[in-house]
Each structure stands twice: as structure tokens, then as C-alpha cells.
């Protein structure tokens, strides 16, 4: 019943979803039901009404029209064909009005139904209003002309109000329908746009899923609380490797530290770190137990919303087991070879010392020994560097050390060793700087920076050494006016075996280990080292070490004591 009512009240949303035939029948039904009501009323209270032939023909025509509505396949006919029904409705209405005469008044008002239908159809709006008006006029005038009585102004204007009322109703319905249709058009347009958006979003989702599952790295997106929002198949594989089944939390996975055995503390596991908003790259973790253990390099990046606030992170897991194995093999090889080289080299250096110390050496022998000695020193330095690199973290014994003194000594040594007369040294070190460091190791760093400054300044220039207390640390820098480096080269300058193409092309001796070792030494002290460089203008290498005492004065006093 609700449905019927809602259709009858022209609940357009549902009404438009019906078939055309159903809509035609429902549009005709109010008139047919009202006629039925009049017929029943007439049968009960005004029997003489049923004696009127015109009335009965009108009712019959109404029944025929309803049957036409039901039987005609409207959808196969041109769209506006159904308008013939409201047009024809005026005929039975006219007949019934004429037949009812004065027995039942107001039957002419039934014209309101076809008028509403015509106006609400939205088709040919002006013609529909005109037809409604003229047909209503026809209803009231036809009996005047057909009745045989004299046509007078009085008889013509007797029911003149009806067509105008119908016109007013038609206009009102037309205005309401137009506004409703406009609203409906807007809603339909929005509906279409929404549909397009939904399809687009479904397409993107399929694309994302395909891409995410076809890459060879594990992926996981987590919200701010660390709850997974998206994972891919590769990650499931890694999780299975670490004993993680189903939704097992990260804390239950077998994730180990570098030794492959000590469990990685929960707070240092990648998803947990990502959930805390940390951004990291190349964070190595050992997944699963031996012998199936894999090394994964993990990285995390923040996801932000349009307002720029964090709404989660994406964590990637990349299997680098082969790379790590190869690097370990390389380190082992370097360590073995340098060990093997060290023993014969020690013997060579020992005998060289003996030979160069011998009296009465012929000058050509002495100069030959000098060349051998210089080259064996270079070889020795290389072997020491290689061993030190293979060792990993250098051993240090930090004690309060007068860094100013150390810098002065090392600059003096560099000046002595310097073979390029176009290089000038300038030492602007503040006195009395005491750092907590291993003097021989930091000396090694200074030697390396100073010798690089000379080596990579083939055209000469000033090498300036500065040391001062900065932000509670000792800062020491070596600046040259040499070849400098490009921004690209600068990124790899502290990597093992790194050499700039300029250094290689100019055949400047070196293997690219000095800075990697210097970095390891400074970092072992809890310090930092960095480099600024401009190609063709020069470079500045700066390292910072912790101060031995809270303040310099305090330290000077304690030294004096
Ligand atoms: P080595 O000097 O033995 O090659 P290092 O580790 O000390 O090794 O330096 C690595 C590379 O960095 C050098 O080969 C050189 O290309 C570049 N480099 C280092 N210091 C400087 C500098 N002061 N100016 C320009 N390039 C430098």
C-alpha cells in the first residue's frame, strides 16, 4: 500500500524507476478511481444518474482508456505517445459532466486529473497548458453548442471559471514540475559524477593491488597507532620466514640483530619505529633462524594528509642477504690478503733499515734504497689501512688530550713532509682545547686530512687548520683551495674505496680508505665528521669531538695542577 501511495503522490524518484506502462497506468488510476467512486455513489444514492446515457458512455470510455493504458506496449511507441490518454480523458469527463447534469455537480472538476498529467509530464509545456485550457473550455462549451438551445453570452459564461481554474492548476503544476525536474537533473548529475569517481577509485585500487603485489620488496602501510592498513604478498613471505602466522604481531616475529642470534628489542623493530613516526633508511635486520635466515634492509617514510599532518607510515622490506654475504666475503678477503702481506713487508722494512744504515754505500745504491724504502712505506700504509678497514670498529682509548698541541704537532709534521712548495699552511687553532680522545687515532685523522689537502691541491694554495670550542664540543677543520668535488661525489666521500674521477685521472696515489677510516675513528669517539666542497674551489673537512671537561678554563687549571 505504501508503494502504491508513494507512486500516487508522485514520489518521482521511485516513479521514474518504474516501467513506462506502469507509469501510464498509475497516472490514469486516480481519475479512474474517482470515476469509480462517483459510479458507486450514484448507484447508492442517485439511481437516476445511472439512467443517463451520456454518463454511462463516459464511464465506459473511462474503462476503455484504463484498459488501453494497461494493454498498449508504450515503450515500443514514440516516447510522447502516452499523452494521448490525458487528451482523450477530456471526452469521457465531458460526457460524464453532461450526463450528471444537476444530479451530481462538480463532475467537470475531474478535468484536473488530465490537466495535472499533461503539465507534470514535462513534455511540450506550453502546448500542454493550452490544451488543458482549451479542452476544459470544450467540456463546458460543448453542451451549449450541441444541446440545441440558443447560444447566449449567459450560457457561454455560466461555467467559464472551470477552464481558468484548470489553467491555474496547470501552471502551478508546471512550475513545481520544472523545479523538481531541475533538482532531479542536479541529483542525477551528481549521481553520475559519483559513479565515475567510484569506478575510478575501484580502478586505482586494482592498480595499487597489482603493483603492490608484483614488486619484489615487502611493503606495509601502518596508521599512527601502528595498525597495518596494507601489506603485500612478499611481506607475508618474509613474515612466514620469521615464524609469523596470520596476524601475529611484530613483537612475536623472530627478528635478530647483526649477530643473527640476539633478538631485536621490540622498541627497535621497524613497524614499531615507523608507528612512532621515525623516518629511517637501510636499517638492517636479520629475519628468521639459521640456516634460512635472511637479511632485510628496511626503510620508513611518513604518509601525510592534505593538511600536512601525519596519518601513518609506509615501511619497505628489501632482501639484501646476497649483498651482505658478498660484502662480508670482500671484507674477509681484504683482511686475509693484508695479513698475508704484512709479514713479508715487515721483513723487507727491517732489512731495508739495516741496509740503509750501512756505512760507505755507493750513491746510486743509496738512492735506489731510498726509492725502495719510500715505496715500502707506501705499501705499509696501504696494508695498515686495509687491515684497519677490515677490522670494522677501531679500538680506541680516550683520555683528556690537549688537541691544540696535537694539531700544532701534526701541522708541523705536514709542513715538513710537504713536497709541494706552492702549498702554504696556516694554523689558527685556539690554545688549550682539551678533547676526550685517543691522541694517536685522532692524529691519524689529522694526518689524513692534511695529506689529502696537499694531495688534492696540485696547483697549490692555502691549507688552513682551525680548532675551537663550539657548542660544548671541540671542532677542528682543514680547509684547502684545491680541486674540490662535485655535489654528487661529495655524497660518497666517506665510503670505502671511494675516489673522485679527477683523483683517478690525475693518478694521485691513494686507494680511497683514509676518509672511511677517519670517519670510523671520529664516530667511535662519539663525534661527527662532515665535508663541504665546491668543485674547482676547494674543500673543508670538519670533525667534532667531545670536550674532556665542561669548560676550557677548568681544564687548564687542572692541567696546571
Ligand atoms: P685517498 O686519498 O687515499 O684516495 P681518501 O679516503 O682519503 O682516500 O679520500 C677519498 C677520495 O676523496 C680521494 O680519492 C679524493 O678523490 C677525494 N678527496 C679527499 N680529500 C679531498 C680534498 N681535500 N679535496 C678534493 N678531493 C678529496
Coordinates of C-alpha atoms and ligand atoms in Angstrom, one line a residue:
X1 CA 0.0 0.0 0.0
X2 CA 2.8 2.3 0.9
X3 CA 4.3 1.8 -2.5
X4 CA 1.0 2.5 -4.3
X5 CA 0.6 5.6 -2.2
X6 CA 4.1 6.8 -2.8
X7 CA 3.6 6.2 -6.6
X8 CA 0.3 8.1 -6.4
X9 CA 1.8 11.0 -4.6
X10 CA 4.3 11.1 -7.5
X11 CA 7.3 10.3 -5.4
X12 CA 9.3 10.9 -8.6
X13 CA 12.4 9.1 -7.6
X14 CA 10.6 5.8 -7.4
X15 CA 8.1 6.7 -10.0
X16 CA 10.8 7.3 -12.6
X17 CA 12.3 4.0 -11.9
X18 CA 9.1 2.2 -13.0
X19 CA 8.4 0.9 -16.5
X20 CA 6.6 3.3 -18.9
X21 CA 3.5 1.2 -19.0
X22 CA 3.3 1.2 -15.1
X23 CA 3.7 4.9 -15.1
X24 CA 0.9 5.4 -17.6
X25 CA -1.4 3.2 -15.7
X26 CA -0.6 4.9 -12.4
X27 CA -1.1 8.3 -13.9
X28 CA -4.5 7.3 -15.2
X29 CA -5.5 5.5 -12.0
X30 CA -6.5 8.5 -9.8
X31 CA -9.1 9.6 -12.4
X32 CA -10.4 6.0 -12.9
X33 CA -10.7 5.5 -9.1
X34 CA -12.6 8.8 -8.7
X35 CA -15.0 7.8 -11.5
X36 CA -15.5 4.5 -9.7
X37 CA -16.3 6.5 -6.6
X38 CA -18.8 8.6 -8.5
X39 CA -20.4 5.5 -10.0
X40 CA -20.7 3.8 -6.6
X41 CA -22.1 7.0 -5.0
X42 CA -24.6 7.3 -7.9
X43 CA -25.6 3.6 -7.5
X44 CA -26.2 4.0 -3.8
X45 CA -27.8 7.5 -3.6
X46 CA -28.7 8.8 -7.1
X47 CA -30.0 5.9 -9.2
X48 CA -31.3 8.3 -11.8
X49 CA -27.7 9.1 -12.6
X50 CA -27.2 5.6 -14.0
X51 CA -30.2 6.3 -16.3
X52 CA -28.2 9.0 -18.1
X53 CA -26.8 7.5 -21.3
X54 CA -24.1 10.2 -21.7
X55 CA -22.9 9.5 -18.2
X56 CA -22.7 5.7 -18.8
X57 CA -20.9 6.2 -22.2
X58 CA -18.4 8.5 -20.3
X59 CA -17.8 5.8 -17.7
X60 CA -17.5 3.1 -20.4
X61 CA -14.9 5.2 -22.2
X62 CA -13.0 5.7 -19.0
X63 CA -12.9 1.9 -18.6
X64 CA -11.7 1.6 -22.2
X65 CA -9.0 4.2 -21.6
X66 CA -7.7 2.4 -18.5
X67 CA -7.6 -0.8 -20.5
X68 CA -5.7 0.9 -23.2
X69 CA -3.2 2.2 -20.6
X70 CA -2.7 -1.4 -19.4
X71 CA -2.5 -3.1 -22.8
X72 CA -0.6 -0.8 -25.1
X73 CA 3.2 -1.5 -25.2
X74 CA 4.1 2.1 -24.7
X75 CA 7.8 1.6 -24.7
X76 CA 7.7 0.5 -28.3
X77 CA 5.8 3.6 -29.4
X78 CA 7.3 7.1 -29.8
X79 CA 8.0 8.5 -26.3
X80 CA 5.3 11.1 -26.0
X81 CA 2.5 8.8 -27.4
X82 CA 1.1 8.2 -23.9
X83 CA -0.1 11.9 -23.8
X84 CA -2.9 10.8 -26.0
X85 CA -4.5 9.3 -22.8
X86 CA -4.9 12.5 -20.9
X87 CA -6.0 14.2 -24.1
X88 CA -8.7 11.6 -24.6
X89 CA -9.6 11.8 -20.9
X90 CA -11.4 15.1 -21.5
X91 CA -14.0 13.3 -23.7
X92 CA -15.4 10.9 -21.0
X93 CA -15.1 13.7 -18.5
X94 CA -17.2 16.0 -20.7
X95 CA -19.8 13.2 -21.3
X96 CA -20.0 12.4 -17.6
X97 CA -20.3 16.1 -16.7
X98 CA -23.1 16.5 -19.2
X99 CA -24.8 13.2 -18.1
X100 CA -24.5 14.1 -14.4
X101 CA -26.2 17.4 -15.1
X102 CA -27.5 18.7 -11.8
X103 CA -27.7 15.3 -10.1
X104 CA -24.1 15.4 -9.1
X105 CA -22.4 18.8 -9.5
X106 CA -18.7 19.4 -10.0
X107 CA -18.0 16.3 -12.2
X108 CA -16.3 18.8 -14.6
X109 CA -13.6 19.2 -11.9
X110 CA -12.4 15.7 -12.9
X111 CA -10.6 17.6 -15.7
X112 CA -8.0 18.4 -13.1
X113 CA -6.5 14.9 -13.5
X114 CA -5.6 15.1 -17.2
X115 CA -4.5 18.7 -16.7
X116 CA -2.1 17.7 -13.9
X117 CA -0.9 14.8 -16.0
X118 CA -0.2 16.9 -19.0
X119 CA 1.5 19.6 -17.0
X120 CA 3.6 17.2 -14.9
X121 CA 4.8 15.2 -17.9
X122 CA 7.2 18.0 -18.6
X123 CA 6.7 17.4 -22.4
X124 CA 5.7 20.3 -24.6
X125 CA 4.9 22.5 -21.6
X126 CA 3.2 25.4 -23.4
X127 CA 1.1 23.2 -25.6
X128 CA 0.1 21.1 -22.6
X129 CA -1.2 24.2 -20.8
X130 CA -3.0 25.4 -23.8
X131 CA -4.6 22.0 -24.5
X132 CA -5.6 21.7 -20.8
X133 CA -7.3 25.1 -21.0
X134 CA -9.0 24.5 -24.4
X135 CA -10.2 21.0 -23.5
X136 CA -11.7 22.3 -20.2
X137 CA -13.3 25.0 -22.2
X138 CA -14.6 22.4 -24.6
X139 CA -16.1 20.4 -21.7
X140 CA -18.2 23.4 -20.6
X141 CA -19.0 24.8 -24.0
X142 CA -19.7 21.6 -26.0
X143 CA -23.1 21.0 -24.3
X144 CA -24.1 24.7 -25.0
X145 CA -23.4 24.2 -28.7
X146 CA -24.6 20.6 -29.0
X147 CA -27.7 21.0 -26.7
X148 CA -29.8 22.7 -29.3
X149 CA -30.7 25.6 -27.1
X150 CA -29.9 29.1 -28.2
X151 CA -26.2 30.0 -27.6
X152 CA -26.1 33.1 -25.5
X153 CA -23.5 35.0 -23.7
X154 CA -25.0 33.9 -20.4
X155 CA -24.9 30.2 -21.3
X156 CA -21.3 30.5 -22.6
X157 CA -20.1 32.3 -19.4
X158 CA -22.0 30.1 -17.0
X159 CA -19.2 27.7 -16.2
X160 CA -16.5 29.9 -17.5
X161 CA -14.5 29.6 -14.3
X162 CA -13.6 25.9 -14.8
X163 CA -11.1 26.3 -17.7
X164 CA -9.3 29.2 -15.9
X165 CA -9.1 27.1 -12.7
X166 CA -7.6 24.3 -14.8
X167 CA -5.2 26.7 -16.4
X168 CA -4.1 28.0 -13.0
X169 CA -3.6 24.5 -11.7
X170 CA -1.7 23.5 -14.9
X171 CA 0.6 26.5 -14.5
X172 CA 1.2 25.7 -10.8
X173 CA 1.9 22.1 -11.6
X174 CA 4.2 23.1 -14.4
X175 CA 6.3 25.4 -12.2
X176 CA 6.6 22.8 -9.5
X177 CA 7.5 20.0 -12.0
X178 CA 10.1 22.2 -13.7
X179 CA 11.8 22.9 -10.3
X180 CA 11.5 19.3 -9.4
X181 CA 13.0 18.2 -12.7
X182 CA 15.8 20.7 -12.3
X183 CA 16.6 19.3 -8.9
X184 CA 16.4 15.8 -10.2
X185 CA 18.8 16.7 -13.0
X186 CA 21.3 18.0 -10.4
X187 CA 20.9 14.9 -8.3
X188 CA 21.3 12.7 -11.4
X189 CA 24.4 14.6 -12.5
X190 CA 25.9 14.2 -9.0
X191 CA 24.9 10.6 -9.1
X192 CA 26.7 10.1 -12.4
X193 CA 29.8 12.0 -11.1
X194 CA 29.8 9.8 -8.0
X195 CA 29.6 6.7 -10.1
X196 CA 32.5 7.9 -12.2
X197 CA 34.5 8.6 -9.0
X198 CA 33.6 5.2 -7.6
X199 CA 34.7 3.4 -10.8
X200 CA 37.9 5.5 -10.8
X201 CA 38.7 4.7 -7.2
X202 CA 38.0 1.0 -7.8
X203 CA 40.3 1.1 -10.8
X204 CA 43.0 2.7 -8.7
X205 CA 42.6 0.2 -6.0
X206 CA 43.0 -2.7 -8.5
X207 CA 46.1 -0.9 -9.9
X208 CA 47.6 -0.4 -6.5
X209 CA 46.9 -4.0 -5.5
X210 CA 48.6 -5.3 -8.7
X211 CA 51.6 -3.0 -8.4
X212 CA 52.0 -3.7 -4.7
X213 CA 51.9 -7.5 -5.2
X214 CA 54.1 -7.5 -8.2
X215 CA 57.1 -5.7 -6.7
X216 CA 59.9 -7.8 -5.2
X217 CA 60.0 -5.9 -1.9
X218 CA 57.8 -6.3 1.2
X219 CA 55.5 -3.4 1.8
X220 CA 53.4 -2.4 4.8
X221 CA 51.4 0.8 5.4
X222 CA 50.6 1.4 9.1
X223 CA 48.4 4.0 10.7
X224 CA 49.5 6.3 13.5
X225 CA 48.9 3.5 16.1
X226 CA 50.9 1.0 14.1
X227 CA 47.9 -0.9 12.9
X228 CA 48.5 -2.4 9.4
X229 CA 46.4 -0.8 6.7
X230 CA 48.0 -2.6 3.7
X231 CA 50.5 -5.4 3.2
X232 CA 51.7 -7.3 0.1
X233 CA 52.4 -10.9 -0.6
X234 CA 56.2 -10.5 -0.4
X235 CA 55.8 -9.2 3.2
X236 CA 53.7 -12.2 4.0
X237 CA 56.5 -14.4 2.8
X238 CA 59.1 -12.5 5.0
X239 CA 56.7 -12.8 8.0
X240 CA 56.4 -16.5 7.4
X241 CA 60.1 -16.8 7.3
X242 CA 60.3 -15.1 10.8
X243 CA 57.7 -17.5 12.2
X244 CA 54.8 -15.1 11.8
X245 CA 51.5 -16.7 11.0
X246 CA 48.3 -14.8 10.2
X247 CA 48.0 -11.5 12.1
X248 CA 50.8 -12.3 14.5
X249 CA 52.1 -9.0 16.0
X250 CA 55.6 -7.8 15.0
X251 CA 56.8 -8.5 18.6
X252 CA 56.3 -12.3 18.1
X253 CA 58.4 -12.4 14.9
X254 CA 62.0 -13.9 15.0
X255 CA 63.9 -10.7 14.2
X256 CA 67.6 -10.6 15.2
X257 CA 70.4 -8.1 15.5
X258 CA 73.6 -8.2 13.4
X259 CA 75.0 -11.3 15.2
X260 CA 72.0 -13.2 13.9
X261 CA 71.2 -14.5 17.4
X262 CA 70.3 -11.7 19.8
X263 CA 66.6 -10.8 19.5
X264 CA 66.0 -7.3 18.3
X265 CA 64.3 -5.3 21.1
X266 CA 60.7 -4.6 20.4
X267 CA 61.2 -0.8 20.5
X268 CA 63.8 -1.1 17.7
X269 CA 61.7 -3.2 15.3
X270 CA 60.8 -1.4 12.1
X271 CA 57.0 -1.3 12.3
X272 CA 57.2 0.0 15.9
X273 CA 59.7 2.7 14.9
X274 CA 57.5 3.7 11.9
X275 CA 54.4 3.9 14.1
X276 CA 56.4 6.3 16.3
X277 CA 56.8 8.5 13.3
X278 CA 60.5 7.7 12.8
X279 CA 61.9 8.0 9.3
X280 CA 64.8 5.7 8.5
X281 CA 66.7 4.1 5.6
X282 CA 68.7 0.9 5.1
X283 CA 68.0 -0.3 8.6
X284 CA 69.4 -3.9 8.6
X285 CA 67.6 -6.7 10.4
X286 CA 68.2 -10.5 10.4
X287 CA 64.9 -12.4 9.9
X288 CA 64.2 -15.9 10.9
X289 CA 66.5 -18.5 12.2
X290 CA 69.6 -20.0 10.6
X291 CA 70.1 -21.7 8.2
X292 CA 67.1 -20.0 6.4
X293 CA 67.9 -16.6 7.9
X294 CA 67.6 -13.6 5.6
X295 CA 69.0 -10.1 5.9
X296 CA 66.4 -7.4 5.2
X297 CA 67.1 -3.7 4.6
X298 CA 64.1 -1.7 5.9
X299 CA 63.1 1.9 5.4
X300 CA 60.2 4.0 6.6
X301 CA 58.6 7.1 5.1
X302 CA 55.8 9.2 6.6
X303 CA 52.3 9.5 5.0
X304 CA 50.7 12.9 5.4
X305 CA 47.2 14.0 4.7
X306 CA 46.2 17.2 2.7
X307 CA 46.6 19.3 5.9
X308 CA 50.2 18.0 6.2
X309 CA 49.7 16.1 9.4
X310 CA 50.9 12.5 9.7
X311 CA 48.4 9.8 9.1
X312 CA 50.7 6.8 9.1
X313 CA 53.9 5.4 7.5
X314 CA 55.0 3.1 4.8
X315 CA 57.6 0.6 5.6
X316 CA 59.6 -1.3 2.9
X317 CA 61.5 -4.6 3.4
X318 CA 64.2 -5.5 0.9
X319 CA 66.1 -8.8 0.9
X320 CA 69.8 -7.9 0.8
X321 CA 71.2 -11.2 2.0
X322 CA 73.3 -11.8 -1.1
X323 CA 74.7 -8.3 -1.0
X324 CA 75.6 -8.6 2.7
X325 CA 77.2 -12.0 2.1
X326 CA 79.2 -10.5 -0.7
X327 CA 80.3 -7.6 1.4
X328 CA 81.3 -9.9 4.2
X329 CA 83.3 -12.0 1.8
X330 CA 85.0 -8.9 0.5
X331 CA 86.0 -7.8 4.0
X332 CA 87.3 -11.3 4.8
X333 CA 89.3 -11.3 1.6
X334 CA 90.8 -7.8 2.3
X335 CA 91.7 -8.9 5.9
X336 CA 93.3 -12.2 4.7
X337 CA 95.3 -10.5 2.0
X338 CA 96.5 -7.7 4.1
X339 CA 97.5 -10.1 6.9
X340 CA 99.5 -12.2 4.4
X341 CA 101.2 -9.0 3.0
X342 CA 102.1 -7.7 6.4
X343 CA 104.6 -10.4 7.4
X344 CA 106.9 -10.2 4.3
X345 CA 106.6 -6.4 4.3
X346 CA 107.8 -6.3 7.9
X347 CA 110.8 -8.3 7.0
X348 CA 111.5 -6.1 3.9
X349 CA 111.3 -2.9 6.0
X350 CA 113.6 -4.4 8.7
X351 CA 116.3 -5.4 6.2
X352 CA 115.9 -2.0 4.4
X353 CA 116.6 -0.3 7.7
X354 CA 119.7 -2.4 8.2
X355 CA 120.9 -1.8 4.6
X356 CA 120.3 2.0 4.7
X357 CA 122.2 2.2 7.9
X358 CA 125.3 0.6 6.4
X359 CA 128.4 2.8 6.0
X360 CA 130.1 3.6 2.7
X361 CA 127.1 2.9 0.5
X362 CA 127.7 3.9 -3.1
X363 CA 125.5 6.9 -4.0
X364 CA 123.5 5.0 -6.7
X365 CA 122.8 2.2 -4.2
X366 CA 121.8 4.7 -1.5
X367 CA 119.4 6.4 -3.8
X368 CA 118.0 3.0 -5.0
X369 CA 117.4 2.0 -1.4
X370 CA 115.7 5.4 -0.8
X371 CA 113.2 4.6 -3.6
X372 CA 112.6 1.1 -2.2
X373 CA 112.2 2.5 1.3
X374 CA 109.7 5.2 0.2
X375 CA 107.6 2.6 -1.7
X376 CA 107.7 0.1 1.1
X377 CA 106.4 2.8 3.4
X378 CA 103.5 3.4 0.9
X379 CA 102.9 -0.3 0.9
X380 CA 103.0 -0.5 4.6
X381 CA 100.5 2.4 5.0
X382 CA 98.2 0.6 2.5
X383 CA 98.3 -2.6 4.4
X384 CA 97.7 -0.9 7.7
X385 CA 94.7 0.9 6.1
X386 CA 93.3 -2.3 4.7
X387 CA 93.7 -4.1 8.0
X388 CA 92.1 -1.2 9.8
X389 CA 89.1 -1.2 7.4
X390 CA 88.6 -5.0 7.7
X391 CA 88.7 -4.7 11.5
X392 CA 85.5 -2.8 11.5
X393 CA 85.1 -0.6 14.5
X394 CA 88.6 0.7 15.6
X395 CA 89.9 0.2 19.1
X396 CA 90.4 3.5 21.0
X397 CA 91.5 4.6 24.4
X398 CA 90.1 8.1 25.0
X399 CA 91.8 10.2 27.6
X400 CA 91.8 14.0 28.1
X401 CA 94.2 15.2 25.4
X402 CA 95.5 18.7 24.5
X403 CA 94.1 18.8 21.0
X404 CA 95.6 22.2 20.3
X405 CA 99.0 20.8 20.9
X406 CA 98.2 17.7 18.8
X407 CA 97.1 19.9 15.9
X408 CA 100.2 22.1 16.1
X409 CA 102.4 19.0 16.0
X410 CA 100.6 17.4 13.1
X411 CA 100.6 20.6 11.1
X412 CA 104.4 20.9 11.7
X413 CA 104.9 17.3 10.5
X414 CA 102.8 18.0 7.4
X415 CA 104.8 21.2 6.7
X416 CA 108.0 19.1 7.0
X417 CA 106.8 16.3 4.7
X418 CA 105.2 18.7 2.2
X419 CA 106.8 18.4 -1.2
X420 CA 104.6 21.0 -3.0
X421 CA 106.2 24.4 -2.4
X422 CA 103.1 26.1 -3.7
X423 CA 101.1 24.9 -0.7
X424 CA 101.2 27.1 2.4
X425 CA 100.0 26.1 5.9
X426 CA 98.1 28.4 8.2
X427 CA 97.3 27.3 11.7
X428 CA 94.6 29.3 13.6
X429 CA 94.0 26.8 16.4
X430 CA 92.8 28.2 19.7
X431 CA 95.2 27.1 22.5
X432 CA 94.3 24.9 25.4
X433 CA 91.5 22.8 23.8
X434 CA 91.2 19.6 25.7
X435 CA 89.2 16.8 24.0
X436 CA 88.4 13.4 25.3
X437 CA 90.1 11.3 22.6
X438 CA 92.8 8.8 21.6
X439 CA 95.7 11.0 20.6
X440 CA 97.3 8.6 18.1
X441 CA 93.9 7.8 16.4
X442 CA 92.9 11.5 16.2
X443 CA 96.5 12.2 15.0
X444 CA 95.9 9.7 12.2
X445 CA 92.7 11.6 11.2
X446 CA 94.5 14.9 11.2
X447 CA 97.4 13.4 9.1
X448 CA 94.9 12.0 6.6
X449 CA 93.0 15.3 6.3
X450 CA 96.3 17.3 6.0
X451 CA 97.8 15.0 3.4
X452 CA 94.6 15.0 1.4
X453 CA 94.5 18.8 1.5
X454 CA 98.0 18.8 0.0
X455 CA 97.5 15.9 -2.4
X456 CA 94.3 17.4 -3.9
X457 CA 95.7 20.9 -4.3
X458 CA 98.1 20.2 -7.2
X459 CA 98.0 23.9 -8.1
X460 CA 99.0 24.9 -4.5
X461 CA 97.1 27.3 -2.3
X462 CA 96.5 27.8 1.4
X463 CA 95.7 24.9 3.7
X464 CA 94.0 26.4 6.8
X465 CA 93.6 24.5 10.0
X466 CA 91.2 25.8 12.7
X467 CA 90.3 24.3 16.0
X468 CA 87.9 25.9 18.5
X469 CA 85.3 25.1 21.1
X470 CA 81.8 25.2 19.5
X471 CA 78.5 24.3 21.3
X472 CA 80.3 22.4 24.0
X473 CA 82.4 20.3 21.6
X474 CA 85.9 20.7 20.1
X475 CA 85.6 21.5 16.4
X476 CA 88.5 21.1 14.1
X477 CA 88.6 21.8 10.4
X478 CA 91.0 21.6 7.5
X479 CA 90.3 23.8 4.5
X480 CA 92.1 23.8 1.2
X481 CA 91.9 25.7 -2.1
X482 CA 92.4 22.6 -4.2
X483 CA 90.3 20.7 -6.8
X484 CA 87.2 20.3 -4.6
X485 CA 84.4 17.8 -5.5
X486 CA 81.0 17.9 -7.2
X487 CA 77.9 17.5 -5.0
X488 CA 77.4 14.0 -6.4
X489 CA 81.0 13.0 -5.4
X490 CA 80.6 14.6 -2.0
X491 CA 77.8 12.1 -1.2
X492 CA 80.2 9.2 -1.4
X493 CA 83.4 10.8 0.0
X494 CA 83.4 8.8 3.3
X495 CA 82.6 5.4 1.6
X496 CA 85.3 2.7 1.5
X497 CA 87.4 2.7 -1.7
X498 CA 85.8 5.9 -3.0
X499 CA 87.9 8.1 -5.3
X500 CA 86.8 11.0 -7.4
X501 CA 87.3 10.7 -11.1
X502 CA 89.7 13.7 -11.0
X503 CA 91.9 11.9 -8.5
X504 CA 91.9 8.7 -10.6
X505 CA 92.6 10.6 -13.8
X506 CA 95.4 12.6 -12.3
X507 CA 96.9 9.4 -11.0
X508 CA 97.2 10.9 -7.5
X509 CA 98.3 8.0 -5.2
X510 CA 95.6 6.6 -2.9
X511 CA 93.0 3.8 -2.6
X512 CA 90.1 5.7 -1.0
X513 CA 90.3 4.3 2.5
X514 CA 91.7 7.2 4.5
X515 CA 88.4 9.1 4.9
X516 CA 86.4 5.9 5.7
X517 CA 88.9 5.1 8.4
X518 CA 88.8 8.7 9.7
X519 CA 85.0 8.6 9.9
X520 CA 85.1 5.3 11.8
X521 CA 87.6 6.7 14.3
X522 CA 85.7 10.0 14.9
X523 CA 82.4 8.2 15.3
X524 CA 84.0 5.7 17.7
X525 CA 84.8 8.8 19.8
X526 CA 81.1 9.8 19.7
X527 CA 81.9 12.6 17.3
X528 CA 80.9 13.6 13.8
X529 CA 82.8 14.4 10.6
X530 CA 81.5 16.2 7.6
X531 CA 82.7 17.8 4.4
X532 CA 81.8 20.9 2.4
X533 CA 83.3 21.2 -1.1
X534 CA 82.9 23.2 -4.3
X535 CA 84.4 21.8 -7.5
X536 CA 87.4 23.8 -8.6
X537 CA 87.4 26.0 -5.4
X538 CA 88.4 23.7 -2.5
X539 CA 87.1 21.6 0.4
X540 CA 86.6 21.9 4.1
X541 CA 86.6 18.8 6.3
X542 CA 85.3 19.3 9.8
X543 CA 85.2 16.9 12.7
X544 CA 83.8 17.4 16.2
X545 CA 84.9 15.6 19.4
X546 CA 83.5 15.7 22.9
X547 CA 85.2 18.1 25.3
X548 CA 87.2 16.5 28.1
X549 CA 85.9 19.0 30.7
X550 CA 82.8 21.1 30.9
X551 CA 84.8 24.3 30.3
X552 CA 88.2 25.0 29.0
X553 CA 89.4 27.2 31.9
X554 CA 88.5 24.5 34.3
X555 CA 90.6 22.1 32.3
X556 CA 93.6 24.4 32.0
X557 CA 93.6 24.8 35.8
X558 CA 93.6 21.1 36.3
X559 CA 96.5 20.7 33.8
X560 CA 98.5 23.3 35.7
X561 CA 98.0 21.4 38.9
Ligands
LIG1 P1 92.8 8.5 -0.9 O1 93.2 9.9 -0.7 O2 93.7 7.5 -0.4 O3 92.3 8.2 -2.2 P2 90.7 9.1 1.0 O4 89.7 8.3 1.6 O5 91.5 10.0 1.9 O6 91.5 8.2 0.1 O7 89.9 10.1 0.0 C1 88.9 9.6 -0.8 C2 88.7 10.4 -2.1 O8 88.1 11.6 -1.7 C3 90.0 10.8 -2.7 O9 90.5 9.8 -3.6 C4 89.7 12.1 -3.4 O10 89.1 11.8 -4.6 C5 88.6 12.7 -2.5 N1 89.2 13.7 -1.6 C6 89.6 13.5 -0.3 N2 90.1 14.7 0.2 C7 89.9 15.6 -0.8 C8 90.3 17.0 -0.8 N3 90.8 17.7 0.2 N4 90.0 17.7 -2.0 C9 89.4 17.0 -3.0 N5 89.1 15.7 -3.0 C10 89.4 15.0 -1.9

